[in-house]
Amino acid sequence: MNQPRILEVRTRILKDNDRIARDLRRQFVQTGTFVVSLVSSPGAGKTTLLQKTLTELSSRYRVAALVGDLATENDAKRLAESGVPVRQIVTGTVCHLEAAMIAEALKGWDLRALDILFIENVGNLVCPSSYDLGEHLRFVLLSTTEGEDKPLKYPTIFNTADVAVLTKTDLADAVGFDYAEAERSVQRVRPGMKIIATSSRNPDGLREYLGFLENRFQEFRCSVNGSSEK
Amino acid sequence: MHELSIAMSLIDVITETLIRENADKALSVTVEVGALSGVVPEALQTAFVKAASNTPLQDCRLSIFYVPVSVHCSVCERICQVPPDGLLCPNCGSSNIDIVRGRELDVIRIETS
């Protein structure tokens, strides 16, 4: 038996996930693929928003999606109606996506043929927050039907996201949604966070959101091209 | 409940360390869990016992230190402890803050024999 020893380790528990995520991000930069993930509670409207997004963007950009769910391929089928490449990740009992699942799902895909890749996480406001997926932009969705205080109840997921997307604004009046209250909740858990209001039902309801996405994509491409010229 | 996934990653870190350090056994492991890590300490404790049972780590004791959120205020330059749902400087009320602690999900030390 060895002598007892105290080893000062100081390492991230999820270091393996972080390493895979870092490798993915490096790969996405090399191929010029902008990667956007969506997290929210179940039923906040991720799939509907993504369906519209893919349809809208597919005429101008080469887009694709990965979609995570505990079971069924229903979401992949819905998203495939937009005519773009879609792959389902069935996680089984796992309540979130991990970087290794993304790496596995991307095998055999030519990322150079993609401008923007979307990743729809499993509907869950807790577990996905701990895992970096190598994405460049993380949207957290908050629907008007969920209540204004969701950010206060789930601060970590809002804190690890970059931008909040308010969905189902066409239902806001019907449910008495208080925009100012929701804004205050978001700012308490993520000071300075941008909030974009959307409605997937109204013809004009995604204009600001799509404009924001396209701007971010262009900035990404400029930074990638800039660094490759150096 | 992703604490089981976290517990399994923790077991991987301990196992790798034992091999690297040529140690036989882990007697205890100390981890830090931040208030903004997305992990519930009690759930991690339960998950670790479950994940370690019938493995060489089944007698390994897990100590979890919960790390509250601390923010640095760019206006008054103070570092203060705040609740995860109130990321404002409690001193001057500014939201111009950086999180300095509270995101930890780290293995700190492992006691081996």
Short mmCIF file of C-alpha atoms in Angstrom, two decimals, chain A residues 1-19 93-96 98 101 124 126-131 151-160 184-192, chain B residues 1-3 5-7 9-10 12-13 16-18 20-25 27 31-33 35-39 44 83-88 95-97 99 101 103-113:
data_model
loop_
_atom_site.label_atom_id
_atom_site.label_comp_id
_atom_site.label_asym_id
_atom_site.label_seq_id
_atom_site.Cartn_x
_atom_site.Cartn_y
_atom_site.Cartn_z
CA MET A 1 0.00 0.00 0.00
CA ASN A 2 1.25 3.47 -0.94
CA GLN A 3 1.71 6.28 1.55
CA PRO A 4 -1.36 8.54 1.92
CA ARG A 5 -0.94 11.66 -0.20
CA ILE A 6 -2.95 14.80 -0.82
CA LEU A 7 -2.93 15.68 -4.51
CA GLU A 8 -3.82 19.26 -5.40
CA VAL A 9 -5.60 18.68 -8.68
CA ARG A 10 -7.57 21.87 -9.48
CA THR A 11 -9.21 20.86 -12.69
CA ARG A 12 -12.65 21.27 -14.22
CA ILE A 13 -14.89 18.23 -13.64
CA LEU A 14 -16.11 18.68 -17.22
CA LYS A 15 -12.61 19.17 -18.66
CA ASP A 16 -13.17 16.46 -21.29
CA ASN A 17 -16.36 18.15 -22.49
CA ASP A 18 -14.56 21.51 -22.50
CA ARG A 19 -11.71 20.08 -24.58
CA THR A 93 -32.14 9.15 -20.69
CA VAL A 94 -29.69 12.05 -20.92
CA CYS A 95 -31.41 15.39 -20.31
CA HIS A 96 -28.96 17.60 -22.24
CA GLU A 98 -22.82 17.24 -24.60
CA MET A 101 -22.68 14.08 -28.97
CA ASN A 124 -34.68 21.74 -20.23
CA VAL A 126 -31.30 23.25 -15.93
CA CYS A 127 -29.00 20.59 -17.33
CA PRO A 128 -27.86 22.11 -20.67
CA SER A 129 -26.37 25.08 -18.82
CA SER A 130 -23.29 23.14 -17.63
CA TYR A 131 -22.18 21.99 -21.09
CA PRO A 151 -35.12 33.86 -15.45
CA LEU A 152 -35.19 34.30 -11.67
CA LYS A 153 -36.12 30.64 -11.20
CA TYR A 154 -33.42 29.41 -13.60
CA PRO A 155 -30.63 31.98 -13.36
CA THR A 156 -27.82 29.69 -14.56
CA ILE A 157 -29.27 28.92 -17.98
CA PHE A 158 -29.88 32.63 -18.63
CA ASN A 159 -26.44 33.45 -17.32
CA THR A 160 -24.71 31.02 -19.68
CA ARG A 184 -36.19 43.23 -15.13
CA SER A 185 -35.99 39.47 -14.45
CA VAL A 186 -33.52 38.93 -17.29
CA GLN A 187 -31.34 41.87 -16.23
CA ARG A 188 -31.16 40.55 -12.65
CA VAL A 189 -29.58 37.28 -13.79
CA ARG A 190 -27.64 38.52 -16.81
CA PRO A 191 -26.97 42.26 -16.68
CA GLY A 192 -26.83 43.79 -20.16
CA MET B 1 -31.00 15.91 -13.14
CA HIS B 2 -27.69 15.86 -14.96
CA GLU B 3 -25.79 15.26 -11.72
CA SER B 5 -23.46 12.71 -15.81
CA ILE B 6 -21.39 15.12 -13.71
CA ALA B 7 -20.65 12.36 -11.15
CA SER B 9 -17.13 12.79 -15.28
CA LEU B 10 -15.85 13.27 -11.72
CA ASP B 12 -13.18 9.77 -14.76
CA VAL B 13 -11.07 12.63 -13.39
CA GLU B 16 -7.14 9.30 -14.47
CA THR B 17 -5.40 11.02 -11.57
CA LEU B 18 -4.86 7.75 -9.69
CA ARG B 20 -1.11 9.21 -13.50
CA GLU B 21 0.09 9.48 -9.89
CA ASN B 22 0.54 5.74 -9.52
CA ALA B 23 -1.77 5.68 -6.49
CA ASP B 24 -3.85 2.67 -5.43
CA LYS B 25 -6.89 4.18 -3.90
CA LEU B 27 -9.81 8.00 0.10
CA VAL B 31 -14.87 19.59 -5.20
CA GLU B 32 -16.17 23.13 -5.54
CA VAL B 33 -19.66 23.70 -6.90
CA ALA B 35 -24.05 28.71 -7.27
CA LEU B 36 -24.07 29.42 -11.04
CA SER B 37 -22.65 26.04 -12.09
CA GLY B 38 -26.05 24.52 -12.72
CA VAL B 39 -25.30 21.70 -10.28
CA LEU B 44 -24.30 15.45 -6.88
CA PRO B 83 -27.58 35.88 -4.86
CA PRO B 84 -27.64 34.17 -8.30
CA ASP B 85 -30.91 35.94 -9.13
CA GLY B 86 -29.64 39.38 -8.17
CA LEU B 87 -26.50 40.17 -10.14
CA LEU B 88 -26.18 43.81 -9.14
CA SER B 95 -25.25 46.33 -13.07
CA ASN B 96 -21.81 46.96 -14.54
CA ILE B 97 -20.39 43.85 -12.90
CA ILE B 99 -18.79 37.46 -12.06
CA ARG B 101 -16.77 33.42 -8.41
CA ARG B 103 -19.24 29.31 -11.86
CA GLU B 104 -16.88 26.67 -10.38
CA LEU B 105 -17.40 23.00 -11.09
CA ASP B 106 -13.92 21.88 -10.14
CA VAL B 107 -12.02 19.04 -8.53
CA ILE B 108 -9.75 20.65 -5.94
CA ARG B 109 -7.88 17.79 -4.31
CA ILE B 110 -7.79 14.04 -4.03
CA GLU B 111 -6.52 12.16 -0.99
CA THR B 112 -4.89 8.92 -2.07
CA SER B 113 -3.16 5.94 -0.52
#
